[in-house]
Short mmCIF file of C-alpha atoms in Angstrom, two decimals:
data_model
loop_
_atom_site.label_atom_id
_atom_site.label_comp_id
_atom_site.label_asym_id
_atom_site.label_seq_id
_atom_site.Cartn_x
_atom_site.Cartn_y
_atom_site.Cartn_z
CA MET A 1 -100.30 23.10 169.50
CA LEU A 2 -101.49 22.07 166.06
CA PHE A 3 -97.90 21.76 164.82
CA HIS A 4 -97.15 19.31 167.65
CA VAL A 5 -100.11 17.18 166.59
CA LEU A 6 -99.19 17.35 162.91
CA ASP A 7 -95.55 16.46 163.63
CA THR A 8 -96.68 13.33 165.45
CA ALA A 9 -99.15 12.45 162.71
CA LEU A 10 -96.51 12.89 160.01
CA ALA A 11 -94.17 10.59 161.94
CA LEU A 12 -96.66 7.77 161.20
CA SER A 13 -96.10 8.24 157.43
CA PRO A 14 -99.83 8.41 156.64
CA GLU A 15 -101.32 8.33 153.16
CA ALA A 16 -103.03 11.67 153.83
CA ILE A 17 -103.74 14.18 156.58
CA SER A 18 -106.95 16.20 156.71
CA VAL A 19 -107.14 19.27 158.95
CA VAL A 20 -110.70 20.29 159.81
CA ILE A 21 -110.74 23.99 160.67
CA GLY A 22 -113.42 26.12 162.26
CA HIS A 23 -112.06 29.34 163.77
CA GLU A 24 -110.03 31.71 161.53
CA PRO A 25 -109.36 29.14 158.79
CA ASP A 26 -107.24 31.44 156.61
CA ALA A 27 -104.79 32.11 159.43
CA VAL A 28 -104.49 28.42 160.27
CA ILE A 29 -103.98 27.40 156.64
CA SER A 30 -101.37 30.10 156.06
CA ALA A 31 -99.42 29.09 159.17
CA CYS A 32 -99.50 25.40 158.26
CA GLN A 33 -98.39 25.98 154.68
CA LEU A 34 -95.52 28.13 155.89
CA HIS A 35 -94.44 25.55 158.48
CA TYR A 36 -94.92 22.51 156.23
CA PRO A 37 -94.02 23.71 152.71
CA GLN A 38 -93.26 20.18 151.49
CA GLN A 39 -96.36 18.48 152.89
CA SER A 40 -99.67 18.04 151.06
CA LEU A 41 -102.12 18.73 153.86
CA GLN A 42 -105.83 18.78 153.07
CA PHE A 43 -107.70 21.65 154.74
CA ILE A 44 -111.45 21.41 155.26
CA HIS A 45 -113.45 24.36 156.57
CA GLN A 46 -116.17 23.37 159.03
CA THR A 47 -118.39 26.42 158.60
CA GLU A 48 -120.72 25.37 161.42
CA GLN A 49 -119.28 23.80 164.57
CA LEU A 50 -121.97 21.24 165.38
CA GLY A 51 -119.89 18.71 167.29
CA THR A 52 -117.07 16.20 166.90
CA ALA A 53 -119.05 13.82 164.69
CA HIS A 54 -120.00 16.73 162.46
CA ALA A 55 -116.30 17.60 162.15
CA ALA A 56 -115.44 13.99 161.28
CA ALA A 57 -118.23 13.92 158.68
CA GLN A 58 -116.44 16.68 156.75
CA VAL A 59 -113.74 14.22 155.63
CA LEU A 60 -115.94 11.28 154.62
CA THR A 61 -115.59 12.02 150.91
CA SER A 62 -111.81 11.56 151.10
CA ILE A 63 -111.87 8.22 152.96
CA THR A 64 -111.77 4.76 151.39
CA PRO A 65 -113.25 1.63 153.03
CA LYS A 66 -109.91 -0.13 153.45
CA GLN A 67 -108.12 2.73 155.14
CA THR A 68 -107.46 3.09 158.84
CA VAL A 69 -108.45 6.53 160.11
CA VAL A 70 -106.91 8.04 163.25
CA ILE A 71 -108.80 11.00 164.69
CA LEU A 72 -106.73 13.54 166.65
CA TYR A 73 -107.39 16.94 168.20
CA GLY A 74 -105.54 20.19 167.67
CA ASP A 75 -105.77 21.09 171.36
CA VAL A 76 -104.30 17.78 172.59
CA PRO A 77 -100.68 18.40 171.61
CA LEU A 78 -98.62 15.82 173.51
CA ILE A 79 -99.99 12.56 172.08
CA SER A 80 -97.02 10.30 171.29
CA LYS A 81 -96.11 8.38 168.17
CA SER A 82 -95.85 5.09 170.11
CA THR A 83 -99.39 5.47 171.46
CA LEU A 84 -100.80 6.19 168.01
CA LEU A 85 -98.94 3.25 166.48
CA ARG A 86 -100.41 0.93 169.10
CA LEU A 87 -103.85 2.43 168.52
CA SER A 88 -103.75 2.07 164.74
CA ASP A 89 -102.22 -1.45 164.84
CA LEU A 90 -105.19 -2.70 166.85
CA THR A 91 -107.58 -1.75 164.03
CA SER A 92 -106.23 -4.56 161.86
CA ALA A 93 -108.42 -6.91 163.91
CA ASN A 94 -110.89 -4.49 165.50
CA PRO A 95 -113.27 -2.07 163.76
CA LEU A 96 -113.07 0.64 166.43
CA VAL A 97 -110.27 1.29 168.95
CA LEU A 98 -110.61 3.97 171.62
CA LEU A 99 -107.87 5.63 173.60
CA THR A 100 -109.07 5.76 177.20
CA THR A 101 -107.44 6.53 180.52
CA HIS A 102 -108.25 6.64 184.23
CA MET A 103 -108.38 9.95 186.07
CA ASP A 104 -108.80 10.71 189.74
CA ASN A 105 -110.78 13.80 188.77
CA PRO A 106 -112.64 12.99 185.55
CA LYS A 107 -114.69 16.18 185.50
CA GLY A 108 -115.48 17.34 181.97
CA TYR A 109 -114.69 14.03 180.28
CA GLY A 110 -117.06 11.47 178.76
CA ARG A 111 -117.31 8.32 180.92
CA ILE A 112 -116.62 4.81 179.62
CA CYS A 113 -119.52 2.52 180.49
CA ARG A 114 -118.88 -1.24 180.43
CA ASP A 115 -121.17 -4.23 180.71
CA THR A 116 -120.88 -7.09 183.19
CA HIS A 117 -118.32 -8.78 180.92
CA GLY A 118 -116.09 -5.71 180.90
CA CYS A 119 -116.90 -4.80 177.31
CA ILE A 120 -117.65 -1.20 176.37
CA SER A 121 -121.34 -0.56 175.99
CA ARG A 122 -121.39 3.20 175.46
CA ILE A 123 -119.79 6.54 176.27
CA VAL A 124 -121.77 9.12 178.22
CA GLU A 125 -120.81 12.78 178.07
CA GLU A 126 -120.71 14.43 181.48
CA LYS A 127 -123.59 16.81 180.74
CA ASP A 128 -125.78 13.82 179.89
CA ALA A 129 -124.57 11.63 182.78
CA ASP A 130 -126.42 10.81 185.98
CA GLU A 131 -124.66 10.78 189.36
CA PRO A 132 -123.63 7.09 189.35
CA THR A 133 -122.16 7.48 185.86
CA ARG A 134 -120.18 10.54 186.94
CA THR A 135 -118.37 8.46 189.54
CA ILE A 136 -116.73 6.37 186.80
CA LYS A 137 -112.98 7.08 186.60
CA GLU A 138 -112.31 5.66 183.12
CA VAL A 139 -112.75 8.42 180.59
CA ASN A 140 -112.79 8.90 176.84
CA THR A 141 -109.89 10.92 175.49
CA GLY A 142 -111.63 11.49 172.14
CA ILE A 143 -108.70 10.02 170.23
CA LEU A 144 -109.58 6.88 168.28
CA ALA A 145 -108.69 4.68 165.33
CA ILE A 146 -111.40 3.28 163.09
CA GLN A 147 -111.64 1.17 159.97
CA GLY A 148 -112.65 3.26 156.98
CA GLN A 149 -115.73 1.17 156.17
CA VAL A 150 -117.07 1.50 159.71
CA MET A 151 -116.59 5.25 159.62
CA LEU A 152 -118.38 5.53 156.29
CA ASP A 153 -121.26 3.36 157.51
CA TYR A 154 -121.92 4.86 160.92
CA ILE A 155 -120.88 8.52 161.02
CA PRO A 156 -123.92 9.51 158.91
CA GLN A 157 -126.20 7.70 161.40
CA ILE A 158 -125.21 9.83 164.39
CA ASP A 159 -127.91 12.24 165.57
CA ASN A 160 -127.91 15.21 167.94
CA ASN A 161 -130.48 13.97 170.45
CA ASN A 162 -128.60 15.14 173.56
CA ALA A 163 -128.35 18.04 176.01
CA GLN A 164 -125.95 20.01 173.82
CA ARG A 165 -127.82 19.34 170.56
CA GLU A 166 -124.49 18.36 169.05
CA PHE A 167 -123.37 15.40 166.94
CA TYR A 168 -121.09 13.41 169.25
CA LEU A 169 -118.36 11.22 167.78
CA THR A 170 -118.66 9.11 170.93
CA ASP A 171 -122.03 7.86 169.69
CA LEU A 172 -120.04 5.63 167.33
CA VAL A 173 -119.57 3.28 170.27
CA GLY A 174 -123.28 2.73 170.77
CA LEU A 175 -123.84 2.18 167.05
CA CYS A 176 -121.03 -0.37 166.86
CA VAL A 177 -122.32 -2.22 169.94
CA GLN A 178 -125.85 -2.32 168.49
CA ASN A 179 -124.45 -3.85 165.32
CA LYS A 180 -122.36 -6.46 167.18
CA LEU A 181 -119.04 -4.83 166.32
CA LEU A 182 -116.37 -5.17 169.00
CA VAL A 183 -115.02 -1.94 170.47
CA VAL A 184 -111.65 -2.25 172.21
CA THR A 185 -109.51 0.20 174.14
CA THR A 186 -105.87 1.00 174.79
CA ALA A 187 -104.27 3.55 177.09
CA PRO A 188 -101.50 6.12 176.76
CA ARG A 189 -98.21 5.56 178.58
CA VAL A 190 -98.74 8.72 180.67
CA ASN A 191 -101.89 10.75 181.19
CA TYR A 192 -100.50 14.08 180.01
CA GLU A 193 -100.42 12.66 176.47
CA VAL A 194 -104.19 13.06 176.31
CA LEU A 195 -104.69 16.27 178.26
CA GLY A 196 -106.34 19.08 176.31
CA VAL A 197 -105.88 22.83 176.52
CA ASN A 198 -108.85 25.06 177.28
CA ASP A 199 -107.17 27.92 179.13
CA ARG A 200 -103.78 29.50 179.87
CA GLN A 201 -103.29 27.49 183.03
CA GLN A 202 -103.71 24.19 181.20
CA LEU A 203 -101.39 25.41 178.46
CA ALA A 204 -98.69 26.22 181.01
CA THR A 205 -99.16 22.85 182.72
CA LEU A 206 -98.70 20.95 179.47
CA GLU A 207 -95.69 23.09 178.57
CA ARG A 208 -93.97 21.99 181.79
CA HIS A 209 -94.78 18.33 181.03
CA PHE A 210 -93.39 18.77 177.53
CA GLN A 211 -90.21 20.50 178.68
CA LEU A 212 -89.50 17.89 181.34
CA GLN A 213 -90.08 15.13 178.80
CA GLN A 214 -87.54 16.76 176.46
CA ALA A 215 -85.07 17.28 179.31
CA ASN A 216 -85.27 13.63 180.36
CA GLU A 217 -84.75 12.45 176.78
CA LEU A 218 -81.71 14.73 176.38
CA MET A 219 -80.19 13.49 179.64
CA GLN A 220 -80.66 9.92 178.42
CA GLN A 221 -78.59 10.95 175.39
CA GLY A 222 -75.81 12.26 177.65
CA LEU A 223 -76.60 15.94 178.21
CA ALA A 224 -75.88 17.17 181.75
CA LEU A 225 -78.71 19.37 183.03
CA LEU A 226 -78.21 20.65 186.56
CA ASP A 227 -81.98 20.87 187.03
CA PRO A 228 -84.21 19.36 184.31
CA HIS A 229 -87.22 21.16 185.79
CA ARG A 230 -85.63 24.51 184.97
CA PHE A 231 -84.75 24.05 181.30
CA ASP A 232 -86.58 25.05 178.12
CA LEU A 233 -85.93 23.75 174.62
CA ARG A 234 -88.08 25.55 172.06
CA GLY A 235 -86.62 24.09 168.90
CA ASP A 236 -83.92 21.55 167.99
CA LEU A 237 -80.70 20.81 169.86
CA SER A 238 -77.66 18.78 168.83
CA PHE A 239 -74.73 18.44 171.22
CA GLY A 240 -71.44 16.66 171.75
CA GLU A 241 -69.89 14.98 174.77
CA ASP A 242 -69.54 16.47 178.26
CA VAL A 243 -71.93 19.37 177.74
CA MET A 244 -73.31 20.91 180.92
CA ILE A 245 -76.21 23.36 181.13
CA ASP A 246 -77.08 25.25 184.30
CA VAL A 247 -80.56 26.32 185.41
CA ASN A 248 -83.08 28.54 183.60
CA VAL A 249 -81.41 28.27 180.20
CA VAL A 250 -83.68 28.76 177.17
CA LEU A 251 -82.69 27.28 173.80
CA GLU A 252 -84.67 28.41 170.74
CA GLY A 253 -84.59 27.54 167.05
CA ASN A 254 -81.67 25.41 165.86
CA VAL A 255 -78.90 25.20 168.46
CA ARG A 256 -75.69 23.21 167.88
CA ILE A 257 -73.28 22.67 170.76
CA GLY A 258 -69.87 20.98 170.53
CA ASN A 259 -67.91 18.97 173.09
CA GLY A 260 -67.06 20.16 176.58
CA VAL A 261 -69.26 23.27 176.50
CA PHE A 262 -70.60 24.86 179.67
CA ILE A 263 -73.62 27.17 179.60
CA GLY A 264 -74.21 29.13 182.77
CA PRO A 265 -77.55 29.98 184.36
CA HIS A 266 -80.17 32.30 182.86
CA CYS A 267 -78.79 32.29 179.30
CA VAL A 268 -80.83 32.50 176.08
CA LEU A 269 -79.43 30.88 172.92
CA LYS A 270 -81.35 31.22 169.66
CA ASN A 271 -80.12 29.72 166.37
CA VAL A 272 -76.49 29.56 167.46
CA ILE A 273 -73.43 27.34 167.02
CA ILE A 274 -71.18 26.85 170.06
CA GLU A 275 -67.92 25.06 169.30
CA ASP A 276 -65.83 22.80 171.56
CA GLY A 277 -64.73 24.00 174.97
CA ALA A 278 -66.58 27.29 174.95
CA ILE A 279 -67.99 28.76 178.16
CA ILE A 280 -71.12 30.89 178.14
CA HIS A 281 -71.36 32.63 181.49
CA SER A 282 -74.62 33.59 183.18
CA PHE A 283 -77.25 36.01 181.81
CA SER A 284 -75.82 36.05 178.28
CA HIS A 285 -78.06 36.37 175.21
CA LEU A 286 -76.92 34.91 171.88
CA GLU A 287 -78.87 35.01 168.61
CA LYS A 288 -77.80 33.88 165.12
CA ALA A 289 -74.18 33.84 166.23
CA ARG A 290 -71.22 31.45 166.03
CA VAL A 291 -68.91 31.00 168.99
CA GLY A 292 -65.54 29.39 168.27
CA ARG A 293 -63.47 26.91 170.25
CA LEU A 294 -62.48 27.81 173.82
CA CYS A 295 -64.24 31.16 173.74
CA GLN A 296 -65.48 32.75 176.94
CA ILE A 297 -68.65 34.80 176.79
CA GLY A 298 -70.22 36.94 179.50
CA PRO A 299 -71.60 37.24 182.03
CA TYR A 300 -74.23 39.67 180.74
CA ALA A 301 -72.96 39.58 177.17
CA ARG A 302 -75.10 39.94 174.06
CA LEU A 303 -74.16 38.45 170.69
CA ARG A 304 -76.54 39.62 168.00
CA PRO A 305 -77.10 38.24 164.48
CA GLY A 306 -74.03 38.04 162.29
CA THR A 307 -71.52 37.64 165.12
CA GLU A 308 -68.70 35.17 164.38
CA LEU A 309 -66.03 34.55 166.99
CA ALA A 310 -62.91 32.53 166.19
CA THR A 311 -60.82 30.55 168.72
CA GLU A 312 -60.24 31.73 172.31
CA VAL A 313 -62.07 35.03 171.97
CA HIS A 314 -63.12 36.67 175.22
CA VAL A 315 -66.31 38.73 175.32
CA GLY A 316 -66.97 40.11 178.77
CA ASN A 317 -69.73 41.66 180.81
CA PHE A 318 -72.08 44.17 179.20
CA VAL A 319 -70.50 43.80 175.76
CA GLU A 320 -72.74 43.83 172.69
CA ILE A 321 -71.54 42.56 169.31
CA LYS A 322 -73.55 42.67 166.07
CA ASN A 323 -72.59 41.63 162.52
CA ALA A 324 -68.92 41.40 163.42
CA ARG A 325 -66.12 38.88 162.99
CA VAL A 326 -63.51 38.61 165.70
CA ALA A 327 -60.34 36.60 165.05
CA ASN A 328 -58.33 34.33 167.36
CA ASN A 329 -57.32 35.39 170.89
CA SER A 330 -58.89 38.83 170.79
CA LYS A 331 -60.57 40.32 173.85
CA ILE A 332 -63.50 42.68 174.32
CA ASN A 333 -63.95 42.44 178.04
CA HIS A 334 -65.97 45.37 179.35
CA LEU A 335 -68.87 47.68 178.50
CA SER A 336 -68.36 47.93 174.73
CA TYR A 337 -70.41 47.96 171.54
CA ILE A 338 -68.93 46.41 168.39
CA GLY A 339 -71.17 46.59 165.33
CA ASP A 340 -70.39 46.00 161.63
CA ALA A 341 -66.72 45.27 162.24
CA GLU A 342 -63.85 42.97 161.40
CA ILE A 343 -61.33 42.51 164.18
CA GLY A 344 -58.01 40.73 163.73
CA GLU A 345 -56.05 38.41 166.00
CA HIS A 346 -54.70 39.32 169.46
CA VAL A 347 -56.63 42.58 169.65
CA ASN A 348 -57.46 44.17 173.00
CA VAL A 349 -60.50 46.42 173.00
CA GLY A 350 -60.59 48.61 176.11
CA ALA A 351 -63.60 49.22 178.31
CA GLY A 352 -66.22 51.62 176.95
CA THR A 353 -65.07 51.39 173.33
CA ILE A 354 -67.74 51.71 170.62
CA THR A 355 -67.81 51.46 166.87
CA CYS A 356 -69.96 54.31 165.54
CA ASN A 357 -71.39 52.34 162.63
CA TYR A 358 -74.66 54.15 161.84
CA ASP A 359 -74.91 57.63 160.32
CA GLY A 360 -78.69 57.78 160.53
CA LEU A 361 -79.19 56.25 157.09
CA ASN A 362 -76.49 53.68 156.36
CA LYS A 363 -74.28 51.23 158.28
CA HIS A 364 -70.51 51.43 157.85
CA MET A 365 -67.67 48.98 158.56
CA THR A 366 -64.82 49.22 161.03
CA HIS A 367 -61.66 47.25 160.14
CA ILE A 368 -59.20 46.54 162.94
CA GLY A 369 -55.95 44.73 162.13
CA HIS A 370 -53.92 42.24 164.14
CA HIS A 371 -52.26 42.93 167.52
CA VAL A 372 -54.07 46.25 167.94
CA PHE A 373 -54.50 47.85 171.37
CA ILE A 374 -57.50 50.16 171.70
CA GLY A 375 -57.54 52.24 174.88
CA SER A 376 -60.59 52.60 177.05
CA ASN A 377 -63.48 54.88 176.13
CA SER A 378 -62.54 55.19 172.48
CA ALA A 379 -65.04 55.97 169.73
CA LEU A 380 -64.26 54.66 166.23
CA ILE A 381 -66.35 56.52 163.65
CA ALA A 382 -66.88 54.24 160.64
CA PRO A 383 -65.93 53.75 157.93
CA ILE A 384 -62.46 53.46 159.43
CA THR A 385 -59.42 51.17 159.36
CA ILE A 386 -56.98 50.57 162.22
CA GLY A 387 -53.67 49.13 161.00
CA ASP A 388 -51.77 46.15 162.45
CA TYR A 389 -49.95 46.71 165.78
CA ALA A 390 -51.56 50.14 166.15
CA THR A 391 -52.25 51.63 169.58
CA ILE A 392 -55.18 53.96 170.16
CA GLY A 393 -54.87 56.16 173.21
CA ALA A 394 -57.64 56.05 175.78
CA GLY A 395 -60.44 58.53 175.28
CA SER A 396 -59.77 59.01 171.58
CA THR A 397 -62.49 59.76 169.05
CA LEU A 398 -61.21 58.70 165.63
CA SER A 399 -62.81 59.72 162.35
CA LYS A 400 -59.78 58.93 160.16
CA ASP A 401 -57.76 55.76 159.58
CA ALA A 402 -55.07 54.97 162.15
CA PRO A 403 -51.76 53.79 160.65
CA ALA A 404 -50.11 50.51 161.54
CA GLN A 405 -47.43 50.33 164.25
CA SER A 406 -48.25 53.84 165.48
CA LEU A 407 -49.79 55.51 168.51
CA THR A 408 -52.83 57.52 167.54
CA LEU A 409 -54.45 60.06 169.87
CA ALA A 410 -57.53 62.14 169.20
CA ARG A 411 -58.37 64.13 172.32
CA ALA A 412 -59.41 67.69 173.05
CA GLN A 413 -56.73 69.79 174.79
CA GLN A 414 -56.99 69.56 178.57
CA MET A 415 -57.42 72.91 180.29
CA SER A 416 -57.90 74.00 183.93
CA PHE A 417 -59.41 77.32 185.16
CA GLU A 418 -58.11 78.19 188.62
CA ASP A 419 -60.65 80.95 189.40
CA TRP A 420 -63.68 78.89 188.39
CA VAL A 421 -66.52 78.62 190.93
CA SER A 422 -68.99 75.77 190.71
CA PRO A 423 -72.74 76.50 190.69
CA LYS A 424 -73.00 74.86 194.11
CA GLN A 425 -70.29 77.10 195.53
CA ARG A 426 -71.87 80.17 193.94
CA ALA A 427 -75.27 79.30 195.41
CA ALA A 428 -73.74 78.84 198.86
CA ALA A 429 -71.98 82.19 198.63
CA ASP A 430 -75.22 83.92 197.53
CA HIS A 431 -77.10 82.34 200.43
CA LYS A 432 -74.44 83.45 202.89
CA LEU A 433 -74.60 87.01 201.54
CA ALA A 434 -78.41 87.07 201.72
CA THR A 435 -78.34 85.85 205.32
CA ALA A 436 -75.81 88.53 206.30
CA LYS A 437 -78.01 91.28 204.80
CA LEU A 438 -81.02 89.94 206.68
CA LEU A 439 -79.17 90.07 209.98
CA ASP A 440 -78.15 93.66 209.28
#
């Protein structure tokens, strides 16, 4: 949530950003420095949490009279850049600008009280409000913009004479009114911009608002989403023309999609590149992989980190590929595991084939040449090389290189025992014999 707020604040190109921290400051600072390595954020530890005005007072020493100060909240993540620009622009002619909104159910929010001329007279927190005041629908969001001189003059004058014994930032309004300073308001475009998060339910509600907002923006840019309500983008997405995404797709990290790509339902793509014309069928999971032009993936395929597929590669159902490069027009269609491998062009990997790449300590490579046919249920024990145009008979377990243009078989000799009796047959015969003895 804090990163969302900081991203929006940074988009305003401010002179400085101060982050006032109360709970677990070291963890917050470490996370911010990792996420924003190039930004000079100022971190201020509020050792006692005595209210919003007390938090604002922590930054007074770093404020100059001619600055405009915008006060945001780490648990109000969806405030927009356009709203903040409008808020801060109004301070050029007004000492204090509040962001307010109207709510059908204003419970928990401070109420905006206005005089007979419609001017703000004060803000009353709900715990200090009487019944008539609680019926007011216009509420304080807590977000405001203030001229630096006004902040320096009046923040120190705020006291804690209230039900909570806290220093309320909202008391700035009363102080400004008493000193004949005009307080003006503006409103967000949509109410969810100013909704805060106090529990898991509110967090989930804002997440859905955020995801739908992203989906609508992407569709405006030309992305085809079959249902924008069932789409999650948890990172950055770039895409070409005629891209269609089915329902319940989750995109994470940095995802790049070319032209004419179709992504089926229930897929997860994390830090991947999908080139033109590729099809990702349903229930496929791709992470740190590159999918070439006109590839077909899935359904139920998994591409793990280090997977690179060239043009027109087919990866079918229940196939897992990790740290492997597969060249043009090769197919791995059924129930296979390919790890730490290089596969040439026009290779057919039969169902149930695995590369045995791990010896318990180290990983080893499998090299498969061009135009190779690998029969079903084969096990390739790495390190191993399969030459061009080689054929591997079904059911083979290879621990040595297979020469090019040859048929290689590695099977145990098949034997049949005519007098063999299965355990089930033996048990039936024993039961029959025991019954006969009993009858005797």
